[in-house]
C-alpha cells in the first residue's frame, strides 16, 4: 500500500500548490490488485521493476499478498446480487457477493480482456487470473469491434460498482494496437455502528474554510453521543469511526490539521512517516465537547501513469516482448509494448454511513503533541482513510478540500 499512500500525498501536494482545491479519493487496494495481476504475469527486467514498485521481494510474496486482498472481499454471508452485463456483446447476468443487512459490503470483481491476436497462456489464465483473482477472462476484437468492447467494459464497471462508476472509457478511445486490458470493480458500503451514528435531525449548514481563505456553507453532521475514539498529535488530530460488523472490522479515520491552512503541513508529516503510521490507529476514547463532520459526496479521475511520472517514478513498461510472454503467446514482428493505468473512484459519507467504489484500468498496447482540545470540528480541509482493522489494508483514502464540490 506504500506506493498508493505516496501517490495520494503527491496528488494532494499538486492540488494545493496549483490552487485547484479538488476533492480526492482513490483506492490503494484496488490499484494494488491490478498491479499485482500484472506483476504475476511478468518476467525479466519488467518483473524486477514491478517488484520494486510494489515493495515486494519476489513473485511468491506478490501472490501471497494478492490472496490476502482477495480474501478480504470474500467469505461474507447474505444473498448474492444479480446484475446485467454485456459479455462478448451479449447480455449476461453477473453474480456479486452480498453481506448481512448490517454488515459492511465489500465486493471486488476482476476482469481481463485479451485481443484475439494474443492467445493468453493457460498457466496465467488458470493459475493466476482465475486461481488467485477469480478473474473473468475474455477474448475480444479491439481492431474492428473496439467500441463494442468499450460498451461492455463500461457496463461491467457500472454493474460492479452498483451504478456509482459510469463511462470509464469513451467510444473511440481504444486504439487498434490495444492488446490487453486488466481491471477490477471495487464496491464498499458500511453503516456506522449504532452508538456512533450521526443524528440527522441535528445536521445543519455551517461554514467550511477553504485553503484560499474563502468559506462555503455545507451541511455538517453531529451526534448527541460525543464519546469517541480520537487523539491529538503534533499539529493534527485523528478521529476514528467504526462500521457495523460481525466479522471483518472496517473503520474510517479523519485526519484534521489544527490550523485551517494546515493541510500542507499534515501532508508533509505523513510523507516523512512513509505512509499512514499504525500509531495513528492507536487512539484513546473520550468525550468531545464539540463534534462536527461535513457531509460529502464526490468522484475523482486519476491518471496513475501520469502521477507516477510526476513523482519521478516512470510507470513500468515491458522492457522486451519476452517479459510479456508469461501472459500471452507473442506473435512475430511486434513492436515495443506500451502500458498505462487510470482509476475512477467515488465516495459518499452521510449520517447513515459510507458508500464508495473504484475502477482501475490497466492497458497494454503494441506500438511505438500540543495541549489537547476536546473538540473535533472538521470545518477546514482534512484527509480520510477507510481501513480494515485486522489486515490493516487501506480500502480508500483521500482528502476533502471543498465539500460543496462533487468534482
mmCIF file of C-alpha atoms in Angstrom:
data_model
loop_
_atom_site.group_PDB
_atom_site.id
_atom_site.type_symbol
_atom_site.label_atom_id
_atom_site.label_comp_id
_atom_site.label_asym_id
_atom_site.label_seq_id
_atom_site.Cartn_x
_atom_site.Cartn_y
_atom_site.Cartn_z
ATOM 1 C CA UNK A 1 0.000 0.000 0.000
ATOM 2 C CA UNK A 2 3.013 2.303 0.381
ATOM 3 C CA UNK A 3 3.011 3.219 -3.324
ATOM 4 C CA UNK A 4 -0.592 4.394 -3.187
ATOM 5 C CA UNK A 5 -0.195 6.354 0.036
ATOM 6 C CA UNK A 6 2.765 8.175 -1.523
ATOM 7 C CA UNK A 7 0.671 8.773 -4.634
ATOM 8 C CA UNK A 8 -2.242 10.325 -2.755
ATOM 9 C CA UNK A 9 0.150 12.632 -0.939
ATOM 10 C CA UNK A 10 1.694 13.682 -4.267
ATOM 11 C CA UNK A 11 -1.766 14.425 -5.665
ATOM 12 C CA UNK A 12 -2.687 16.483 -2.616
ATOM 13 C CA UNK A 13 0.528 18.461 -2.872
ATOM 14 C CA UNK A 14 -0.215 19.159 -6.533
ATOM 15 C CA UNK A 15 -3.792 20.241 -5.799
ATOM 16 C CA UNK A 16 -2.784 22.610 -3.009
ATOM 17 C CA UNK A 17 0.167 24.072 -4.924
ATOM 18 C CA UNK A 18 -1.959 24.733 -8.019
ATOM 19 C CA UNK A 19 -4.899 26.032 -6.007
ATOM 20 C CA UNK A 20 -7.416 23.687 -7.672
ATOM 21 C CA UNK A 21 -8.929 22.506 -4.366
ATOM 22 C CA UNK A 22 -10.487 19.426 -5.936
ATOM 23 C CA UNK A 23 -11.545 16.710 -3.531
ATOM 24 C CA UNK A 24 -9.606 13.481 -3.913
ATOM 25 C CA UNK A 25 -10.418 9.805 -3.461
ATOM 26 C CA UNK A 26 -8.659 6.680 -4.688
ATOM 27 C CA UNK A 27 -8.454 3.047 -3.666
ATOM 28 C CA UNK A 28 -4.984 1.691 -2.778
ATOM 29 C CA UNK A 29 -6.439 -1.826 -2.525
ATOM 30 C CA UNK A 30 -7.965 -1.678 -5.994
ATOM 31 C CA UNK A 31 -4.794 -0.318 -7.627
ATOM 32 C CA UNK A 32 -2.571 -2.840 -5.874
ATOM 33 C CA UNK A 33 -4.694 -5.779 -7.023
ATOM 34 C CA UNK A 34 -4.387 -4.770 -10.690
ATOM 35 C CA UNK A 35 -0.638 -4.102 -10.434
ATOM 36 C CA UNK A 36 -0.202 -7.473 -8.722
ATOM 37 C CA UNK A 37 -2.059 -9.118 -11.620
ATOM 38 C CA UNK A 38 0.459 -7.523 -13.996
ATOM 39 C CA UNK A 39 3.472 -8.478 -11.870
ATOM 40 C CA UNK A 40 2.300 -12.089 -11.586
ATOM 41 C CA UNK A 41 2.456 -12.380 -15.378
ATOM 42 C CA UNK A 42 5.771 -10.559 -15.892
ATOM 43 C CA UNK A 43 9.361 -11.679 -16.033
ATOM 44 C CA UNK A 44 12.878 -10.292 -16.530
ATOM 45 C CA UNK A 45 13.555 -6.578 -16.055
ATOM 46 C CA UNK A 46 9.846 -5.778 -16.075
ATOM 47 C CA UNK A 47 9.252 -8.092 -13.118
ATOM 48 C CA UNK A 48 12.175 -6.502 -11.279
ATOM 49 C CA UNK A 49 10.626 -3.062 -11.794
ATOM 50 C CA UNK A 50 7.205 -4.241 -10.684
ATOM 51 C CA UNK A 51 8.614 -5.841 -7.524
ATOM 52 C CA UNK A 52 10.431 -2.613 -6.683
ATOM 53 C CA UNK A 53 7.310 -0.586 -7.354
ATOM 54 C CA UNK A 54 5.160 -2.778 -5.115
ATOM 55 C CA UNK A 55 7.778 -3.196 -2.407
ATOM 56 C CA UNK A 56 7.822 -6.992 -2.724
ATOM 57 C CA UNK A 57 10.754 -9.401 -2.590
ATOM 58 C CA UNK A 58 9.573 -11.967 -5.133
ATOM 59 C CA UNK A 59 6.605 -13.276 -7.076
ATOM 60 C CA UNK A 60 5.588 -15.610 -4.228
ATOM 61 C CA UNK A 61 5.155 -12.605 -1.957
ATOM 62 C CA UNK A 62 3.045 -10.929 -4.653
ATOM 63 C CA UNK A 63 0.774 -13.974 -4.842
ATOM 64 C CA UNK A 64 0.524 -14.233 -1.057
ATOM 65 C CA UNK A 65 -0.454 -10.558 -0.761
ATOM 66 C CA UNK A 66 -2.999 -10.985 -3.543
ATOM 67 C CA UNK A 67 -4.643 -13.932 -1.797
ATOM 68 C CA UNK A 68 -4.938 -11.814 1.346
ATOM 69 C CA UNK A 69 -6.516 -8.952 -0.606
ATOM 70 C CA UNK A 70 -9.000 -11.250 -2.336
ATOM 71 C CA UNK A 71 -9.872 -12.973 0.962
ATOM 72 C CA UNK A 72 -10.841 -9.581 2.373
ATOM 73 C CA UNK A 73 -13.656 -9.311 -0.188
ATOM 74 C CA UNK A 74 -14.918 -12.899 0.099
ATOM 75 C CA UNK A 75 -16.491 -15.220 2.576
ATOM 76 C CA UNK A 76 -19.333 -12.940 3.678
ATOM 77 C CA UNK A 77 -22.862 -14.112 4.357
ATOM 78 C CA UNK A 78 -26.019 -12.940 2.654
ATOM 79 C CA UNK A 79 -27.839 -13.321 -0.620
ATOM 80 C CA UNK A 80 -25.899 -12.775 -3.807
ATOM 81 C CA UNK A 81 -26.940 -9.918 -6.075
ATOM 82 C CA UNK A 82 -27.530 -10.463 -9.808
ATOM 83 C CA UNK A 83 -26.606 -7.666 -12.225
ATOM 84 C CA UNK A 84 -26.785 -7.444 -16.016
ATOM 85 C CA UNK A 85 -23.571 -7.096 -18.033
ATOM 86 C CA UNK A 86 -22.512 -7.475 -21.634
ATOM 87 C CA UNK A 87 -20.196 -10.417 -22.291
ATOM 88 C CA UNK A 88 -18.767 -10.560 -25.816
ATOM 89 C CA UNK A 89 -21.600 -8.322 -26.931
ATOM 90 C CA UNK A 90 -24.396 -10.382 -25.365
ATOM 91 C CA UNK A 91 -26.365 -9.727 -22.148
ATOM 92 C CA UNK A 92 -25.376 -11.960 -19.245
ATOM 93 C CA UNK A 93 -26.104 -11.945 -15.510
ATOM 94 C CA UNK A 94 -23.177 -11.378 -13.117
ATOM 95 C CA UNK A 95 -23.246 -12.512 -9.500
ATOM 96 C CA UNK A 96 -21.986 -10.059 -6.856
ATOM 97 C CA UNK A 97 -21.496 -11.152 -3.268
ATOM 98 C CA UNK A 98 -23.616 -9.528 -0.579
ATOM 99 C CA UNK A 99 -23.369 -9.477 3.212
ATOM 100 C CA UNK A 100 -25.835 -9.402 6.063
ATOM 101 C CA UNK A 101 -28.086 -6.373 6.308
ATOM 102 C CA UNK A 102 -25.944 -4.624 8.921
ATOM 103 C CA UNK A 103 -22.503 -5.884 7.885
ATOM 104 C CA UNK A 104 -20.317 -3.839 5.536
ATOM 105 C CA UNK A 105 -20.437 -4.878 1.897
ATOM 106 C CA UNK A 106 -17.055 -5.239 0.202
ATOM 107 C CA UNK A 107 -17.167 -6.614 -3.335
ATOM 108 C CA UNK A 108 -14.095 -6.964 -5.566
ATOM 109 C CA UNK A 109 -14.531 -8.339 -9.093
ATOM 110 C CA UNK A 110 -11.620 -8.680 -11.541
ATOM 111 C CA UNK A 111 -11.737 -8.812 -15.327
ATOM 112 C CA UNK A 112 -9.334 -9.323 -18.243
ATOM 113 C CA UNK A 113 -9.872 -8.617 -21.935
ATOM 114 C CA UNK A 114 -7.345 -10.117 -24.403
ATOM 115 C CA UNK A 115 -7.285 -9.153 -28.059
ATOM 116 C CA UNK A 116 -7.886 -12.155 -30.320
ATOM 117 C CA UNK A 117 -4.398 -11.694 -31.834
ATOM 118 C CA UNK A 118 -2.815 -12.592 -28.471
ATOM 119 C CA UNK A 119 -3.611 -16.019 -27.053
ATOM 120 C CA UNK A 120 -3.376 -15.954 -23.244
ATOM 121 C CA UNK A 121 -1.145 -18.590 -21.645
ATOM 122 C CA UNK A 122 -3.209 -21.256 -19.824
ATOM 123 C CA UNK A 123 -0.837 -21.069 -16.856
ATOM 124 C CA UNK A 124 -1.560 -17.345 -16.500
ATOM 125 C CA UNK A 125 -5.322 -17.501 -17.031
ATOM 126 C CA UNK A 126 -5.960 -20.613 -14.915
ATOM 127 C CA UNK A 127 -3.341 -20.377 -12.157
ATOM 128 C CA UNK A 128 -3.109 -16.603 -11.782
ATOM 129 C CA UNK A 129 -6.157 -14.779 -13.138
ATOM 130 C CA UNK A 130 -8.762 -17.375 -12.212
ATOM 131 C CA UNK A 131 -6.927 -19.254 -9.450
ATOM 132 C CA UNK A 132 -5.852 -16.234 -7.383
ATOM 133 C CA UNK A 133 -8.075 -13.369 -8.537
ATOM 134 C CA UNK A 134 -11.273 -15.176 -9.554
ATOM 135 C CA UNK A 135 -10.935 -13.166 -12.749
ATOM 136 C CA UNK A 136 -13.281 -13.241 -15.727
ATOM 137 C CA UNK A 137 -11.143 -13.754 -18.853
ATOM 138 C CA UNK A 138 -12.493 -12.791 -22.274
ATOM 139 C CA UNK A 139 -11.176 -12.712 -25.825
ATOM 140 C CA UNK A 140 -12.282 -9.661 -27.830
ATOM 141 C CA UNK A 141 -11.577 -7.855 -31.095
ATOM 142 C CA UNK A 142 -10.013 -4.460 -30.375
ATOM 143 C CA UNK A 143 -9.310 -3.839 -34.076
ATOM 144 C CA UNK A 144 -12.774 -3.949 -35.644
ATOM 145 C CA UNK A 145 -15.102 -4.027 -32.595
ATOM 146 C CA UNK A 146 -13.372 -1.612 -30.241
ATOM 147 C CA UNK A 147 -16.499 0.430 -29.460
ATOM 148 C CA UNK A 148 -18.376 -2.751 -28.528
ATOM 149 C CA UNK A 149 -15.606 -3.566 -26.059
ATOM 150 C CA UNK A 150 -15.883 -0.028 -24.643
ATOM 151 C CA UNK A 151 -19.622 -0.536 -24.128
ATOM 152 C CA UNK A 152 -19.002 -3.898 -22.469
ATOM 153 C CA UNK A 153 -16.340 -2.558 -20.080
ATOM 154 C CA UNK A 154 -18.463 0.495 -19.196
ATOM 155 C CA UNK A 155 -21.462 -1.696 -18.392
ATOM 156 C CA UNK A 156 -19.209 -4.060 -16.420
ATOM 157 C CA UNK A 157 -17.798 -1.130 -14.431
ATOM 158 C CA UNK A 158 -21.266 0.247 -13.735
ATOM 159 C CA UNK A 159 -22.511 -3.169 -12.602
ATOM 160 C CA UNK A 160 -19.578 -3.992 -10.316
ATOM 161 C CA UNK A 161 -19.722 -0.507 -8.722
ATOM 162 C CA UNK A 162 -23.522 -0.812 -8.414
ATOM 163 C CA UNK A 163 -24.109 2.251 -10.547
ATOM 164 C CA UNK A 164 -21.506 4.550 -8.975
ATOM 165 C CA UNK A 165 -18.854 4.374 -11.734
ATOM 166 C CA UNK A 166 -20.050 5.186 -15.247
ATOM 167 C CA UNK A 167 -18.368 5.795 -18.613
ATOM 168 C CA UNK A 168 -14.842 4.821 -17.572
ATOM 169 C CA UNK A 169 -13.996 4.722 -21.303
ATOM 170 C CA UNK A 170 -15.229 6.774 -24.246
ATOM 171 C CA UNK A 171 -16.126 5.337 -27.644
ATOM 172 C CA UNK A 172 -13.167 5.632 -29.974
ATOM 173 C CA UNK A 173 -10.685 5.670 -27.077
ATOM 174 C CA UNK A 174 -9.335 2.131 -27.645
ATOM 175 C CA UNK A 175 -6.637 2.084 -30.304
ATOM 176 C CA UNK A 176 -6.315 -0.713 -32.847
ATOM 177 C CA UNK A 177 -2.991 -1.712 -31.287
ATOM 178 C CA UNK A 178 -4.584 -2.476 -27.893
ATOM 179 C CA UNK A 179 -3.502 -5.927 -26.750
ATOM 180 C CA UNK A 180 -4.759 -6.373 -23.198
ATOM 181 C CA UNK A 181 -6.907 -4.675 -20.547
ATOM 182 C CA UNK A 182 -6.850 -5.688 -16.872
ATOM 183 C CA UNK A 183 -9.386 -4.137 -14.492
ATOM 184 C CA UNK A 184 -11.344 -4.598 -11.309
ATOM 185 C CA UNK A 185 -14.500 -3.223 -9.801
ATOM 186 C CA UNK A 186 -14.449 -2.445 -6.075
ATOM 187 C CA UNK A 187 -17.576 -1.583 -4.110
ATOM 188 C CA UNK A 188 -17.868 -0.756 -0.404
ATOM 189 C CA UNK A 189 -20.873 0.098 1.727
ATOM 190 C CA UNK A 190 -20.855 0.406 5.503
ATOM 191 C CA UNK A 191 -23.264 1.723 8.129
ATOM 192 C CA UNK A 192 -21.885 3.410 11.226
ATOM 193 C CA UNK A 193 -22.092 1.472 14.470
ATOM 194 C CA UNK A 194 -25.377 2.154 16.252
ATOM 195 C CA UNK A 195 -23.838 4.147 19.092
ATOM 196 C CA UNK A 196 -21.643 6.126 16.661
ATOM 197 C CA UNK A 197 -24.281 7.177 14.143
ATOM 198 C CA UNK A 198 -24.922 10.807 13.361
ATOM 199 C CA UNK A 199 -28.314 12.257 14.292
ATOM 200 C CA UNK A 200 -29.899 13.511 11.066
ATOM 201 C CA UNK A 201 -32.166 15.954 12.907
ATOM 202 C CA UNK A 202 -29.061 17.781 14.183
ATOM 203 C CA UNK A 203 -27.491 18.277 10.733
ATOM 204 C CA UNK A 204 -27.131 21.961 9.939
ATOM 205 C CA UNK A 205 -25.355 24.241 7.489
ATOM 206 C CA UNK A 206 -22.093 25.654 8.778
ATOM 207 C CA UNK A 207 -19.076 27.405 7.283
ATOM 208 C CA UNK A 208 -16.249 25.317 5.809
ATOM 209 C CA UNK A 209 -12.988 27.257 5.439
ATOM 210 C CA UNK A 210 -11.139 26.744 2.135
ATOM 211 C CA UNK A 211 -7.373 26.917 1.737
ATOM 212 C CA UNK A 212 -7.612 30.274 -0.064
ATOM 213 C CA UNK A 213 -9.447 31.876 2.874
ATOM 214 C CA UNK A 214 -12.929 31.729 1.346
ATOM 215 C CA UNK A 215 -15.805 29.896 3.007
ATOM 216 C CA UNK A 216 -18.647 27.741 1.702
ATOM 217 C CA UNK A 217 -21.811 26.775 3.557
ATOM 218 C CA UNK A 218 -22.309 22.996 3.646
ATOM 219 C CA UNK A 219 -24.300 20.506 5.764
ATOM 220 C CA UNK A 220 -22.405 19.387 8.896
ATOM 221 C CA UNK A 221 -23.284 16.251 10.832
ATOM 222 C CA UNK A 222 -23.064 15.666 14.584
ATOM 223 C CA UNK A 223 -24.414 13.361 17.257
ATOM 224 C CA UNK A 224 -25.880 13.613 20.728
ATOM 225 C CA UNK A 225 -23.372 10.948 21.725
ATOM 226 C CA UNK A 226 -19.984 12.619 21.716
ATOM 227 C CA UNK A 227 -17.952 9.823 23.314
ATOM 228 C CA UNK A 228 -15.466 8.989 20.516
ATOM 229 C CA UNK A 229 -12.106 7.399 19.763
ATOM 230 C CA UNK A 230 -9.668 10.180 18.922
ATOM 231 C CA UNK A 231 -6.244 11.548 19.707
ATOM 232 C CA UNK A 232 -4.269 14.760 19.278
ATOM 233 C CA UNK A 233 -0.866 14.539 17.565
ATOM 234 C CA UNK A 234 1.703 17.203 16.732
ATOM 235 C CA UNK A 235 -0.215 19.616 14.513
ATOM 236 C CA UNK A 236 -3.291 17.486 13.829
ATOM 237 C CA UNK A 237 -5.996 15.282 15.330
ATOM 238 C CA UNK A 238 -7.221 11.836 14.280
ATOM 239 C CA UNK A 239 -10.815 10.649 14.737
ATOM 240 C CA UNK A 240 -11.958 7.036 14.331
ATOM 241 C CA UNK A 241 -15.496 5.870 13.472
ATOM 242 C CA UNK A 242 -16.177 2.158 13.037
ATOM 243 C CA UNK A 243 -18.793 0.479 10.872
ATOM 244 C CA UNK A 244 -21.289 -2.143 11.984
ATOM 245 C CA UNK A 245 -19.792 -5.595 11.542
ATOM 246 C CA UNK A 246 -19.906 -9.117 12.920
ATOM 247 C CA UNK A 247 -16.769 -10.334 11.132
ATOM 248 C CA UNK A 248 -14.368 -8.031 9.327
ATOM 249 C CA UNK A 249 -13.664 -4.779 11.147
ATOM 250 C CA UNK A 250 -13.885 -1.726 8.873
ATOM 251 C CA UNK A 251 -13.294 1.794 10.141
ATOM 252 C CA UNK A 252 -12.955 5.326 8.815
ATOM 253 C CA UNK A 253 -10.253 7.707 10.015
ATOM 254 C CA UNK A 254 -10.369 11.506 9.732
ATOM 255 C CA UNK A 255 -7.053 13.441 9.800
ATOM 256 C CA UNK A 256 -7.767 17.073 10.748
ATOM 257 C CA UNK A 257 -4.993 19.722 10.829
ATOM 258 C CA UNK A 258 -5.053 22.050 13.848
ATOM 259 C CA UNK A 259 -4.730 25.092 11.581
ATOM 260 C CA UNK A 260 -7.261 25.945 8.896
ATOM 261 C CA UNK A 261 -4.458 26.128 6.328
ATOM 262 C CA UNK A 262 -2.546 23.208 7.839
ATOM 263 C CA UNK A 263 -3.227 20.554 5.199
ATOM 264 C CA UNK A 264 0.171 21.108 3.568
ATOM 265 C CA UNK A 265 1.969 20.540 6.892
ATOM 266 C CA UNK A 266 -0.141 17.445 7.541
ATOM 267 C CA UNK A 267 0.780 16.036 4.132
ATOM 268 C CA UNK A 268 4.479 16.733 4.757
ATOM 269 C CA UNK A 269 4.204 14.948 8.104
ATOM 270 C CA UNK A 270 2.619 11.875 6.572
ATOM 271 C CA UNK A 271 5.180 11.823 3.762
ATOM 272 C CA UNK A 272 8.040 11.889 6.290
ATOM 273 C CA UNK A 273 6.408 8.938 8.035
ATOM 274 C CA UNK A 274 6.465 6.967 4.728
ATOM 275 C CA UNK A 275 2.837 6.013 4.921
ATOM 276 C CA UNK A 276 -0.015 6.043 7.392
ATOM 277 C CA UNK A 277 1.711 5.046 10.615
ATOM 278 C CA UNK A 278 -0.166 2.455 12.663
ATOM 279 C CA UNK A 279 0.486 4.814 15.570
ATOM 280 C CA UNK A 280 -2.375 6.899 14.188
ATOM 281 C CA UNK A 281 -4.784 4.000 14.752
ATOM 282 C CA UNK A 282 -3.812 3.750 18.439
ATOM 283 C CA UNK A 283 -6.406 6.181 19.750
ATOM 284 C CA UNK A 284 -7.995 6.720 23.136
ATOM 285 C CA UNK A 285 -11.674 7.105 23.972
ATOM 286 C CA UNK A 286 -13.012 10.339 25.369
ATOM 287 C CA UNK A 287 -15.896 12.745 25.242
ATOM 288 C CA UNK A 288 -15.786 15.657 22.786
ATOM 289 C CA UNK A 289 -17.319 18.970 23.761
ATOM 290 C CA UNK A 290 -17.939 19.772 20.095
ATOM 291 C CA UNK A 291 -18.098 17.336 17.185
ATOM 292 C CA UNK A 292 -18.897 18.220 13.556
ATOM 293 C CA UNK A 293 -18.091 16.419 10.265
ATOM 294 C CA UNK A 294 -19.238 17.758 6.855
ATOM 295 C CA UNK A 295 -21.376 15.584 4.666
ATOM 296 C CA UNK A 296 -19.614 14.977 1.343
ATOM 297 C CA UNK A 297 -20.046 13.183 -1.974
ATOM 298 C CA UNK A 298 -17.672 13.307 -4.942
ATOM 299 C CA UNK A 299 -15.761 11.343 -7.585
ATOM 300 C CA UNK A 300 -12.176 11.591 -8.810
ATOM 301 C CA UNK A 301 -10.419 10.555 -12.024
ATOM 302 C CA UNK A 302 -6.793 9.526 -11.541
ATOM 303 C CA UNK A 303 -4.164 9.012 -14.235
ATOM 304 C CA UNK A 304 -1.878 6.616 -12.364
ATOM 305 C CA UNK A 305 0.753 6.614 -15.109
ATOM 306 C CA UNK A 306 0.989 10.428 -15.250
ATOM 307 C CA UNK A 307 1.037 10.790 -11.463
ATOM 308 C CA UNK A 308 3.918 8.339 -11.143
ATOM 309 C CA UNK A 309 5.815 10.202 -13.858
ATOM 310 C CA UNK A 310 5.348 13.464 -11.954
ATOM 311 C CA UNK A 311 6.699 11.710 -8.857
ATOM 312 C CA UNK A 312 9.855 10.797 -10.774
ATOM 313 C CA UNK A 313 8.740 7.160 -10.945
ATOM 314 C CA UNK A 314 8.064 6.315 -14.622
ATOM 315 C CA UNK A 315 5.222 3.831 -14.977
ATOM 316 C CA UNK A 316 6.669 0.361 -15.701
ATOM 317 C CA UNK A 317 6.666 -0.742 -19.318
ATOM 318 C CA UNK A 318 7.553 -4.133 -20.705
ATOM 319 C CA UNK A 319 11.302 -3.957 -21.331
ATOM 320 C CA UNK A 320 11.166 -6.660 -24.003
ATOM 321 C CA UNK A 321 8.489 -8.781 -25.648
ATOM 322 C CA UNK A 322 9.810 -11.795 -23.737
ATOM 323 C CA UNK A 323 8.826 -10.084 -20.477
ATOM 324 C CA UNK A 324 5.218 -10.323 -21.689
ATOM 325 C CA UNK A 325 5.392 -13.978 -22.684
ATOM 326 C CA UNK A 326 4.247 -15.242 -19.260
ATOM 327 C CA UNK A 327 0.834 -13.775 -20.087
ATOM 328 C CA UNK A 328 0.310 -14.400 -23.810
ATOM 329 C CA UNK A 329 1.740 -16.058 -26.893
ATOM 330 C CA UNK A 330 3.771 -13.338 -28.619
ATOM 331 C CA UNK A 331 3.183 -13.048 -32.400
ATOM 332 C CA UNK A 332 6.229 -12.390 -34.543
ATOM 333 C CA UNK A 333 7.037 -8.886 -35.733
ATOM 334 C CA UNK A 334 5.512 -6.968 -32.837
ATOM 335 C CA UNK A 335 6.965 -3.547 -31.965
ATOM 336 C CA UNK A 336 7.608 -2.446 -28.385
ATOM 337 C CA UNK A 337 4.969 -2.668 -25.683
ATOM 338 C CA UNK A 338 3.412 0.397 -24.021
ATOM 339 C CA UNK A 339 1.306 0.319 -20.854
ATOM 340 C CA UNK A 340 -0.770 2.803 -18.870
ATOM 341 C CA UNK A 341 -3.228 2.872 -15.968
ATOM 342 C CA UNK A 342 -6.163 5.018 -14.832
ATOM 343 C CA UNK A 343 -8.648 4.835 -11.952
ATOM 344 C CA UNK A 344 -12.047 6.397 -11.351
ATOM 345 C CA UNK A 345 -13.345 6.429 -7.776
ATOM 346 C CA UNK A 346 -16.405 7.672 -5.881
ATOM 347 C CA UNK A 347 -17.265 8.223 -2.201
ATOM 348 C CA UNK A 348 -20.290 9.451 -0.254
ATOM 349 C CA UNK A 349 -20.321 9.996 3.519
ATOM 350 C CA UNK A 350 -23.562 10.874 5.300
ATOM 351 C CA UNK A 351 -25.433 10.344 8.571
ATOM 352 C CA UNK A 352 -26.012 6.627 7.891
ATOM 353 C CA UNK A 353 -22.544 5.604 6.746
ATOM 354 C CA UNK A 354 -20.354 5.385 3.648
ATOM 355 C CA UNK A 355 -20.702 4.211 0.049
ATOM 356 C CA UNK A 356 -17.591 4.063 -2.124
ATOM 357 C CA UNK A 357 -16.440 2.472 -5.375
ATOM 358 C CA UNK A 358 -13.329 2.332 -7.546
ATOM 359 C CA UNK A 359 -12.493 1.042 -11.022
ATOM 360 C CA UNK A 360 -8.825 0.939 -12.138
ATOM 361 C CA UNK A 361 -7.975 0.111 -15.750
ATOM 362 C CA UNK A 362 -4.555 -1.164 -16.886
ATOM 363 C CA UNK A 363 -3.917 -1.243 -20.636
ATOM 364 C CA UNK A 364 -1.129 -2.771 -22.710
ATOM 365 C CA UNK A 365 -0.617 -1.547 -26.268
ATOM 366 C CA UNK A 366 1.800 -2.619 -29.004
ATOM 367 C CA UNK A 367 3.191 0.403 -30.867
ATOM 368 C CA UNK A 368 5.799 2.964 -30.563
ATOM 369 C CA UNK A 369 1.778 16.622 20.864
ATOM 370 C CA UNK A 370 0.310 20.093 21.774
ATOM 371 C CA UNK A 371 -2.322 20.829 24.519
ATOM 372 C CA UNK A 372 -5.306 18.663 23.650
ATOM 373 C CA UNK A 373 -8.570 20.202 22.522
ATOM 374 C CA UNK A 374 -11.806 18.433 23.407
ATOM 375 C CA UNK A 375 -13.402 19.281 20.079
ATOM 376 C CA UNK A 376 -13.258 17.780 16.587
ATOM 377 C CA UNK A 377 -14.759 20.246 14.142
ATOM 378 C CA UNK A 378 -13.773 19.386 10.561
ATOM 379 C CA UNK A 379 -14.556 22.850 9.177
ATOM 380 C CA UNK A 380 -11.405 23.054 7.047
ATOM 381 C CA UNK A 381 -9.587 20.691 4.612
ATOM 382 C CA UNK A 382 -8.817 17.251 6.023
ATOM 383 C CA UNK A 383 -7.755 13.750 4.961
ATOM 384 C CA UNK A 384 -9.610 10.477 5.427
ATOM 385 C CA UNK A 385 -8.925 6.754 5.204
ATOM 386 C CA UNK A 386 -11.088 3.603 5.242
ATOM 387 C CA UNK A 387 -9.200 0.596 6.600
ATOM 388 C CA UNK A 388 -9.895 -2.995 7.582
ATOM 389 C CA UNK A 389 -8.525 -3.200 11.119
ATOM 390 C CA UNK A 390 -7.398 -6.840 11.235
ATOM 391 C CA UNK A 391 -5.435 -6.916 7.962
ATOM 392 C CA UNK A 392 -4.564 -3.170 8.070
ATOM 393 C CA UNK A 393 -5.385 -2.972 4.343
ATOM 394 C CA UNK A 394 -6.361 0.527 3.198
ATOM 395 C CA UNK A 395 -9.525 0.298 1.073
ATOM 396 C CA UNK A 396 -9.955 4.008 0.260
ATOM 397 C CA UNK A 397 -8.090 7.203 1.074
ATOM 398 C CA UNK A 398 -8.305 10.822 0.020
ATOM 399 C CA UNK A 399 -8.945 14.390 1.114
ATOM 400 C CA UNK A 400 -11.833 16.833 1.373
ATOM 401 C CA UNK A 401 -10.745 20.303 0.265
ATOM 402 C CA UNK A 402 -14.217 21.658 -0.547
ATOM 403 C CA UNK A 403 -17.237 19.513 0.475
ATOM 404 C CA UNK A 404 -19.539 21.653 -1.687
ATOM 405 C CA UNK A 405 -17.864 20.236 -4.827
ATOM 406 C CA UNK A 406 -18.739 16.914 -6.455
ATOM 407 C CA UNK A 407 -15.797 17.124 -8.954
#
